[in-house]
CSV table of C-alpha atoms in Angstrom, one decimal:
chain,number,residue,atom,x,y,z
A,1,UNK,CA,-42.5,46.8,63.4
A,2,UNK,CA,-44.8,46.8,60.4
A,3,UNK,CA,-43.1,46.7,57.0
A,4,UNK,CA,-45.0,47.2,53.7
A,5,UNK,CA,-43.1,45.6,50.8
A,6,UNK,CA,-43.8,46.8,47.2
A,7,UNK,CA,-43.0,44.5,44.3
A,8,UNK,CA,-44.2,44.2,40.8
A,9,UNK,CA,-41.6,42.7,38.4
A,10,UNK,CA,-39.6,39.5,38.1
A,11,UNK,CA,-36.3,40.9,39.5
A,12,UNK,CA,-38.0,42.2,42.6
A,13,UNK,CA,-39.6,38.8,43.4
A,14,UNK,CA,-36.2,37.3,43.3
A,15,UNK,CA,-34.7,39.9,45.6
A,16,UNK,CA,-37.7,39.9,47.9
A,17,UNK,CA,-37.8,36.2,48.5
A,18,UNK,CA,-34.6,36.1,50.7
A,19,UNK,CA,-35.5,39.2,52.7
A,20,UNK,CA,-39.1,38.1,53.2
A,21,UNK,CA,-37.8,34.7,54.5
A,22,UNK,CA,-35.6,36.5,57.0
A,23,UNK,CA,-38.4,38.9,58.0
A,24,UNK,CA,-40.7,36.0,58.6
A,25,UNK,CA,-38.3,34.5,61.1
A,26,UNK,CA,-38.4,37.6,63.3
A,27,UNK,CA,-41.4,37.7,65.6
A,28,UNK,CA,-41.1,41.4,66.1
A,29,UNK,CA,-41.8,42.2,62.4
A,30,UNK,CA,-45.0,42.0,60.4
A,31,UNK,CA,-44.5,42.1,56.6
A,32,UNK,CA,-47.4,43.1,54.3
A,33,UNK,CA,-46.6,42.4,50.6
A,34,UNK,CA,-48.2,44.5,47.8
A,35,UNK,CA,-47.9,43.2,44.2
A,36,UNK,CA,-48.6,46.0,41.8
A,37,UNK,CA,-49.2,43.7,38.9
A,38,UNK,CA,-46.6,45.4,36.7
A,39,UNK,CA,-45.6,42.0,35.5
A,40,UNK,CA,-48.9,40.2,35.1
A,41,UNK,CA,-48.0,37.3,32.8
A,42,UNK,CA,-47.9,34.0,34.7
A,43,UNK,CA,-44.4,33.2,33.4
A,44,UNK,CA,-43.2,36.6,34.6
A,45,UNK,CA,-45.1,36.7,37.9
A,46,UNK,CA,-47.2,34.0,39.6
A,47,UNK,CA,-44.7,31.2,38.9
A,48,UNK,CA,-42.0,33.1,40.7
A,49,UNK,CA,-44.0,33.4,43.9
A,50,UNK,CA,-44.7,29.6,43.8
A,51,UNK,CA,-41.1,28.6,43.0
A,52,UNK,CA,-39.3,31.0,45.4
A,53,UNK,CA,-41.7,30.3,48.3
A,54,UNK,CA,-42.5,34.0,48.4
A,55,UNK,CA,-45.6,34.6,50.6
A,56,UNK,CA,-48.8,35.2,48.7
A,57,UNK,CA,-49.3,39.0,48.3
A,58,UNK,CA,-51.6,40.6,50.8
A,59,UNK,CA,-52.7,43.0,48.1
A,60,UNK,CA,-52.7,42.6,44.3
A,61,UNK,CA,-53.3,45.8,42.5
A,62,UNK,CA,-53.6,44.4,39.0
A,63,UNK,CA,-52.2,47.5,37.3
A,64,UNK,CA,-51.1,45.7,34.1
A,65,UNK,CA,-49.5,47.3,31.1
A,66,UNK,CA,-49.7,50.9,29.9
A,67,UNK,CA,-47.5,53.9,29.3
A,68,UNK,CA,-45.0,54.9,32.0
A,69,UNK,CA,-47.2,57.7,33.2
A,70,UNK,CA,-50.5,55.7,33.2
A,71,UNK,CA,-48.9,52.7,34.9
A,72,UNK,CA,-47.2,54.8,37.6
A,73,UNK,CA,-50.3,56.9,38.2
A,74,UNK,CA,-52.5,53.9,38.8
A,75,UNK,CA,-50.0,52.4,41.2
A,76,UNK,CA,-49.6,55.7,43.0
A,77,UNK,CA,-53.4,55.9,43.6
A,78,UNK,CA,-53.8,52.4,44.7
A,79,UNK,CA,-50.7,52.3,46.9
A,80,UNK,CA,-51.8,55.4,48.7
A,81,UNK,CA,-55.0,53.8,49.6
A,82,UNK,CA,-53.3,50.6,50.9
A,83,UNK,CA,-50.7,52.6,52.9
A,84,UNK,CA,-53.4,54.8,54.4
A,85,UNK,CA,-55.3,51.6,55.5
A,86,UNK,CA,-52.3,49.6,56.7
A,87,UNK,CA,-50.3,52.4,58.3
A,88,UNK,CA,-46.9,50.7,58.0
A,89,UNK,CA,-43.8,51.9,59.9
A,90,UNK,CA,-41.6,51.5,56.8
A,91,UNK,CA,-42.2,51.0,53.1
A,92,UNK,CA,-39.6,48.8,51.4
A,93,UNK,CA,-38.9,49.1,47.7
A,94,UNK,CA,-36.5,47.3,45.4
A,95,UNK,CA,-34.5,48.3,42.3
A,96,UNK,CA,-35.7,50.7,39.6
A,97,UNK,CA,-39.1,49.8,38.2
A,98,UNK,CA,-42.3,51.9,38.0
A,99,UNK,CA,-43.4,50.0,41.1
A,100,UNK,CA,-40.3,51.2,42.9
A,101,UNK,CA,-41.0,54.8,41.9
A,102,UNK,CA,-44.7,54.6,42.8
A,103,UNK,CA,-44.0,53.0,46.2
A,104,UNK,CA,-41.5,55.6,47.2
A,105,UNK,CA,-43.6,58.5,46.0
A,106,UNK,CA,-46.8,57.3,47.8
A,107,UNK,CA,-44.9,56.6,51.0
A,108,UNK,CA,-42.9,59.9,51.1
A,109,UNK,CA,-46.1,62.0,50.5
A,110,UNK,CA,-47.7,60.1,53.5
A,111,UNK,CA,-44.5,60.8,55.6
A,112,UNK,CA,-43.7,57.1,55.9
A,113,UNK,CA,-40.0,56.2,55.9
A,114,UNK,CA,-38.8,54.6,52.7
A,115,UNK,CA,-36.1,51.9,52.6
A,116,UNK,CA,-34.6,51.3,49.1
A,117,UNK,CA,-32.8,48.0,48.5
A,118,UNK,CA,-30.3,48.3,45.6
A,119,UNK,CA,-29.8,52.0,46.1
A,120,UNK,CA,-27.1,54.1,44.4
A,121,UNK,CA,-27.0,52.4,41.0
A,122,UNK,CA,-26.4,54.7,38.1
A,123,UNK,CA,-26.1,54.2,34.3
A,124,UNK,CA,-25.8,58.0,33.8
A,125,UNK,CA,-28.2,57.6,30.9
A,126,UNK,CA,-31.4,59.6,31.6
A,127,UNK,CA,-33.1,58.2,28.5
A,128,UNK,CA,-33.6,55.0,30.4
A,129,UNK,CA,-36.8,55.2,32.5
A,130,UNK,CA,-35.1,53.0,35.1
A,131,UNK,CA,-32.4,55.7,35.7
A,132,UNK,CA,-35.1,58.3,36.4
A,133,UNK,CA,-36.9,55.8,38.8
A,134,UNK,CA,-33.8,55.0,40.8
A,135,UNK,CA,-32.6,58.6,41.0
A,136,UNK,CA,-35.9,59.9,42.4
A,137,UNK,CA,-36.3,56.9,44.7
A,138,UNK,CA,-32.9,57.4,46.2
A,139,UNK,CA,-33.6,61.1,46.9
A,140,UNK,CA,-36.8,60.2,48.6
A,141,UNK,CA,-35.5,57.3,50.6
A,142,UNK,CA,-34.7,57.4,54.3
A,143,UNK,CA,-32.6,54.1,54.2
A,144,UNK,CA,-30.3,53.5,51.2
A,145,UNK,CA,-29.1,49.9,51.1
A,146,UNK,CA,-26.3,49.8,48.5
A,147,UNK,CA,-25.0,46.6,46.9
A,148,UNK,CA,-21.5,47.9,46.2
A,149,UNK,CA,-18.9,50.6,47.0
A,150,UNK,CA,-19.4,52.3,43.7
A,151,UNK,CA,-23.1,52.7,44.5
A,152,UNK,CA,-22.2,54.4,47.8
A,153,UNK,CA,-19.9,56.8,45.8
A,154,UNK,CA,-22.6,57.6,43.4
A,155,UNK,CA,-24.9,58.7,46.2
A,156,UNK,CA,-22.1,60.7,47.8
A,157,UNK,CA,-21.6,62.6,44.5
A,158,UNK,CA,-25.3,63.6,44.6
A,159,UNK,CA,-25.0,64.8,48.2
A,160,UNK,CA,-26.7,61.8,49.8
A,161,UNK,CA,-24.7,60.8,52.8
A,162,UNK,CA,-27.1,60.0,55.6
A,163,UNK,CA,-28.3,56.4,56.3
A,164,UNK,CA,-26.3,55.1,53.4
A,165,UNK,CA,-25.3,51.5,54.0
A,166,UNK,CA,-23.1,49.2,51.9
A,167,UNK,CA,-24.6,45.8,52.8
A,168,UNK,CA,-23.8,43.7,49.8
A,169,UNK,CA,-26.1,42.5,47.1
A,170,UNK,CA,-29.3,40.7,48.0
A,171,UNK,CA,-29.3,39.0,44.5
A,172,UNK,CA,-26.1,37.3,45.5
A,173,UNK,CA,-27.9,35.8,48.5
A,174,UNK,CA,-30.6,34.5,46.2
A,175,UNK,CA,-28.2,33.1,43.6
A,176,UNK,CA,-26.1,31.4,46.3
A,177,UNK,CA,-29.2,29.9,47.9
A,178,UNK,CA,-31.0,28.7,44.8
A,179,UNK,CA,-28.2,27.6,42.4
A,180,UNK,CA,-27.8,24.2,44.0
A,181,UNK,CA,-31.5,23.6,43.8
A,182,UNK,CA,-31.6,24.7,40.2
A,183,UNK,CA,-28.8,22.4,39.1
A,184,UNK,CA,-30.5,19.5,40.8
A,185,UNK,CA,-34.1,20.1,39.9
A,186,UNK,CA,-34.1,21.8,36.5
A,187,UNK,CA,-34.3,19.7,33.4
A,188,UNK,CA,-34.1,22.6,31.0
A,189,UNK,CA,-30.8,21.6,29.3
A,190,UNK,CA,-32.2,18.1,28.6
A,191,UNK,CA,-35.6,19.5,27.5
A,192,UNK,CA,-33.9,21.8,25.0
A,193,UNK,CA,-31.2,19.3,24.0
A,194,UNK,CA,-28.4,21.6,25.1
A,195,UNK,CA,-24.8,20.7,25.8
A,196,UNK,CA,-23.0,22.5,28.6
A,197,UNK,CA,-20.7,25.3,27.3
A,198,UNK,CA,-22.0,24.8,23.7
A,199,UNK,CA,-24.6,27.5,23.6
A,200,UNK,CA,-25.2,31.2,24.4
A,201,UNK,CA,-28.1,32.5,26.4
A,202,UNK,CA,-29.6,35.8,25.1
A,203,UNK,CA,-32.2,38.1,26.6
A,204,UNK,CA,-33.6,41.4,25.2
A,205,UNK,CA,-36.2,43.6,26.6
A,206,UNK,CA,-35.1,47.2,27.2
A,207,UNK,CA,-37.1,49.9,25.4
A,208,UNK,CA,-34.0,51.5,23.9
A,209,UNK,CA,-33.4,48.3,22.0
A,210,UNK,CA,-36.8,46.9,21.4
A,211,UNK,CA,-38.6,50.1,20.4
A,212,UNK,CA,-36.0,51.1,17.9
A,213,UNK,CA,-36.4,49.1,14.7
A,214,UNK,CA,-32.8,49.6,13.5
A,215,UNK,CA,-31.3,48.6,16.9
A,216,UNK,CA,-33.6,45.6,17.3
A,217,UNK,CA,-32.8,44.4,13.7
A,218,UNK,CA,-29.0,44.9,14.3
A,219,UNK,CA,-29.0,42.8,17.5
A,220,UNK,CA,-31.2,40.1,16.0
A,221,UNK,CA,-29.0,39.8,12.9
A,222,UNK,CA,-25.9,39.4,15.2
A,223,UNK,CA,-27.7,36.6,17.1
A,224,UNK,CA,-28.6,35.0,13.8
A,225,UNK,CA,-25.0,35.0,12.5
A,226,UNK,CA,-23.4,33.5,15.6
A,227,UNK,CA,-21.7,30.2,14.8
A,228,UNK,CA,-23.1,28.6,17.9
A,229,UNK,CA,-26.6,27.7,19.2
A,230,UNK,CA,-28.4,30.6,21.0
A,231,UNK,CA,-31.3,30.2,23.4
A,232,UNK,CA,-33.6,33.3,23.3
A,233,UNK,CA,-36.4,33.4,25.9
A,234,UNK,CA,-38.7,36.0,24.4
A,235,UNK,CA,-40.1,38.7,26.7
A,236,UNK,CA,-43.7,39.5,25.8
A,237,UNK,CA,-42.9,43.1,24.8
A,238,UNK,CA,-39.9,42.0,22.6
A,239,UNK,CA,-42.1,39.4,20.9
A,240,UNK,CA,-44.7,42.1,20.1
A,241,UNK,CA,-42.1,44.5,18.7
A,242,UNK,CA,-40.5,41.8,16.5
A,243,UNK,CA,-43.9,41.1,15.0
A,244,UNK,CA,-44.7,44.8,14.7
A,245,UNK,CA,-41.4,45.6,12.8
A,246,UNK,CA,-41.7,42.4,10.7
A,247,UNK,CA,-38.4,40.9,11.9
A,248,UNK,CA,-39.6,37.3,12.4
A,249,UNK,CA,-37.6,36.0,9.5
A,250,UNK,CA,-34.4,37.0,11.2
A,251,UNK,CA,-35.0,34.8,14.2
A,252,UNK,CA,-36.3,31.8,12.2
A,253,UNK,CA,-32.7,30.4,12.0
A,254,UNK,CA,-32.4,26.7,13.1
A,255,UNK,CA,-29.5,27.8,15.4
A,256,UNK,CA,-31.9,30.0,17.5
A,257,UNK,CA,-34.1,28.3,20.1
A,258,UNK,CA,-37.0,30.6,20.7
A,259,UNK,CA,-38.7,29.8,24.0
A,260,UNK,CA,-41.1,31.4,26.5
A,261,UNK,CA,-39.8,33.3,29.5
A,262,UNK,CA,-38.2,30.9,32.0
A,263,UNK,CA,-38.9,30.5,35.7
A,264,UNK,CA,-36.1,31.3,38.1
A,265,UNK,CA,-34.6,27.8,38.6
A,266,UNK,CA,-34.6,27.1,34.9
A,267,UNK,CA,-33.0,30.5,34.2
A,268,UNK,CA,-30.3,29.9,36.8
A,269,UNK,CA,-29.6,26.4,35.4
A,270,UNK,CA,-29.4,27.5,31.8
A,271,UNK,CA,-27.3,30.6,32.6
A,272,UNK,CA,-24.8,28.8,34.7
A,273,UNK,CA,-24.0,26.2,32.0
A,274,UNK,CA,-23.8,28.7,29.0
A,275,UNK,CA,-20.6,29.6,27.2
A,276,UNK,CA,-21.6,33.2,27.5
A,277,UNK,CA,-24.6,35.5,27.9
A,278,UNK,CA,-25.8,38.3,25.7
A,279,UNK,CA,-28.2,40.6,27.4
A,280,UNK,CA,-29.5,44.2,28.0
A,281,UNK,CA,-30.8,43.2,31.4
A,282,UNK,CA,-29.1,44.8,34.5
A,283,UNK,CA,-29.9,41.9,36.7
A,284,UNK,CA,-28.6,39.2,34.3
A,285,UNK,CA,-25.3,41.0,33.9
A,286,UNK,CA,-24.8,40.8,37.6
A,287,UNK,CA,-26.0,37.2,37.8
A,288,UNK,CA,-23.7,36.1,35.0
A,289,UNK,CA,-20.8,37.5,37.1
A,290,UNK,CA,-22.0,35.6,40.2
A,291,UNK,CA,-22.2,32.4,38.1
A,292,UNK,CA,-18.8,33.1,36.6
A,293,UNK,CA,-20.1,33.2,33.0
A,294,UNK,CA,-18.8,35.9,30.6
A,295,UNK,CA,-21.4,38.5,29.7
A,296,UNK,CA,-21.8,40.7,26.5
A,297,UNK,CA,-24.0,43.6,27.3
A,298,UNK,CA,-26.2,45.0,24.5
A,299,UNK,CA,-26.0,48.6,25.8
A,300,UNK,CA,-23.5,51.5,25.8
A,301,UNK,CA,-23.4,51.7,29.6
A,302,UNK,CA,-24.0,49.7,32.7
A,303,UNK,CA,-25.0,50.1,36.3
A,304,UNK,CA,-22.5,47.3,37.1
A,305,UNK,CA,-19.3,48.9,36.1
A,306,UNK,CA,-17.3,46.6,38.4
A,307,UNK,CA,-18.1,43.6,36.2
A,308,UNK,CA,-16.6,45.4,33.2
A,309,UNK,CA,-13.6,46.6,35.1
A,310,UNK,CA,-12.7,43.0,36.1
A,311,UNK,CA,-13.2,41.7,32.5
A,312,UNK,CA,-16.3,39.6,33.0
A,313,UNK,CA,-18.6,42.0,31.1
A,314,UNK,CA,-18.2,43.8,27.7
A,315,UNK,CA,-20.3,46.7,26.5
A,316,UNK,CA,-21.1,46.5,22.8
A,317,UNK,CA,-24.2,48.4,22.1
A,318,UNK,CA,-26.4,47.2,19.2
A,319,UNK,CA,-23.8,47.0,16.4
A,320,UNK,CA,-24.0,43.6,14.7
A,321,UNK,CA,-20.2,43.6,14.0
A,322,UNK,CA,-19.3,44.6,17.6
A,323,UNK,CA,-21.5,41.9,19.0
A,324,UNK,CA,-19.9,39.3,16.7
A,325,UNK,CA,-16.4,40.5,17.5
A,326,UNK,CA,-17.1,40.3,21.2
A,327,UNK,CA,-18.3,36.7,20.9
A,328,UNK,CA,-15.3,35.5,18.9
A,329,UNK,CA,-12.9,37.1,21.4
A,330,UNK,CA,-14.7,36.2,24.6
A,331,UNK,CA,-12.4,34.8,27.4
A,332,UNK,CA,-12.8,33.8,31.0
A,333,UNK,CA,-10.7,36.1,33.2
A,334,UNK,CA,-8.2,34.5,35.5
A,335,UNK,CA,-9.5,36.4,38.6
A,336,UNK,CA,-13.0,36.6,40.0
A,337,UNK,CA,-13.1,39.1,43.0
A,338,UNK,CA,-15.9,39.0,45.5
A,339,UNK,CA,-17.8,42.2,44.5
A,340,UNK,CA,-21.2,41.7,45.9
A,341,UNK,CA,-20.9,40.7,49.6
A,342,UNK,CA,-21.0,37.5,51.6
A,343,UNK,CA,-24.6,36.4,51.2
A,344,UNK,CA,-25.8,38.0,54.5
A,345,UNK,CA,-27.5,41.1,53.1
A,346,UNK,CA,-31.0,40.4,54.3
A,347,UNK,CA,-29.9,40.0,57.9
A,348,UNK,CA,-28.0,43.3,57.8
A,349,UNK,CA,-31.0,45.1,56.5
A,350,UNK,CA,-33.2,43.8,59.3
A,351,UNK,CA,-30.6,44.6,62.0
A,352,UNK,CA,-30.3,48.2,60.7
A,353,UNK,CA,-34.1,48.8,60.5
A,354,UNK,CA,-34.8,47.1,63.9
A,355,UNK,CA,-32.1,49.1,65.6
A,356,UNK,CA,-33.6,52.4,64.5
A,357,UNK,CA,-37.2,51.3,65.2
A,358,UNK,CA,-36.4,50.3,68.8
A,359,UNK,CA,-34.8,53.7,69.5
A,360,UNK,CA,-38.2,55.4,68.8
C-alpha cells in the first residue's frame, strides 16, 4: 500500500511523526511525504523534522506565505502533479490547515481515497479559516479518524456516518512519547531563568486576534498587567502585526520574556512546568490538558469543548479584564479524565487502512 502524506505546518509535523514511525515499521506500506512549505521558517519547520526524527520529505513544494486563496491554489496545482506522478493508494491529511484542504481537494478530484486524521472537530465559527478547511475536508474524506466522542457526534449531525472511527488523539501519543525526553534534554527553563510554577506561557497567532488591532491590543495589555512572569514566543505573523499596529511598547514590560518560536521539546518542557497557559491555539489547549496544566483560551469558542467541560480550560475572548479575572481565579481541577485515548492511535489507523486495502 502506497500512502502519500501531506504536511505543511508545525502541528502536522508533531502528529505525523508518530504515525510515520509506525508506518515505517510495516513492510507492506510505503509512505511518501509531501511538505507544502506552508510553514517555511526554520524554527517552525525544519527543526521539527530533525528533532522528531520525521523522515525527510520526498517532495518540498516551497509554497510559502500568501493569501488563503493564493496559498491553497499553489498547493493544489503542485499536489495534483505529485499525486498524478506517484499514484498513491491513499492520501493522508492532518488537522485543518490550508495544506489539509489542498491535499484533500487534489486527491478527491483524482479519485484517490482521503484519510483525515483529527476529523470531526468543530468550533462552529465559520469566520475561522480553519473551520472551513476542516468541514470541507471531512465531507471529502473516505476515512474519518476522530480524536474524541464529540467529534464523532459532530460528523453524525452533518450526516457523515460511514467509515467514521473514534481512535483517540494522535497528539496524545506524541506528548506521551516525547515528554520524558523533553524534561531530560531541554534546558529552556534554565536558559530563561524560569522557576517551575512561577510563570505563564502565552501564545498568540490566530488571524481573528492578530489582524484586529483592538483585540490584539486588549490581549497584550492583559499580558502586560499580569502579576507574574510571562513567556511569549512570538509567531512571525504576530510579530509583524505588533509592529504594524505600533504595539511594541505594550510588550516591552520587564515581566514579559519575548522569545523566538520554540522547538517541540522546549515547548513541551516549558508548557509542562508553567502555572498556566494563555493561548488561541487549538493544539496547545489540548496539550495543556494532556500535561495537566490549566489553560485560558483567548477565543470565544473551542474545538476542544471537553477540556472546558472538565474545568481545565476557560474561554475568555480578548477582553483585558476577563483575561485578568481568569488568571486570578485559576485552579487545578480535582479530576482529570482520560479524554484522548490510550496512546495507540497510530496503530489503529494502520490496522483500519490495511484491512480495507487487503480486501481489494
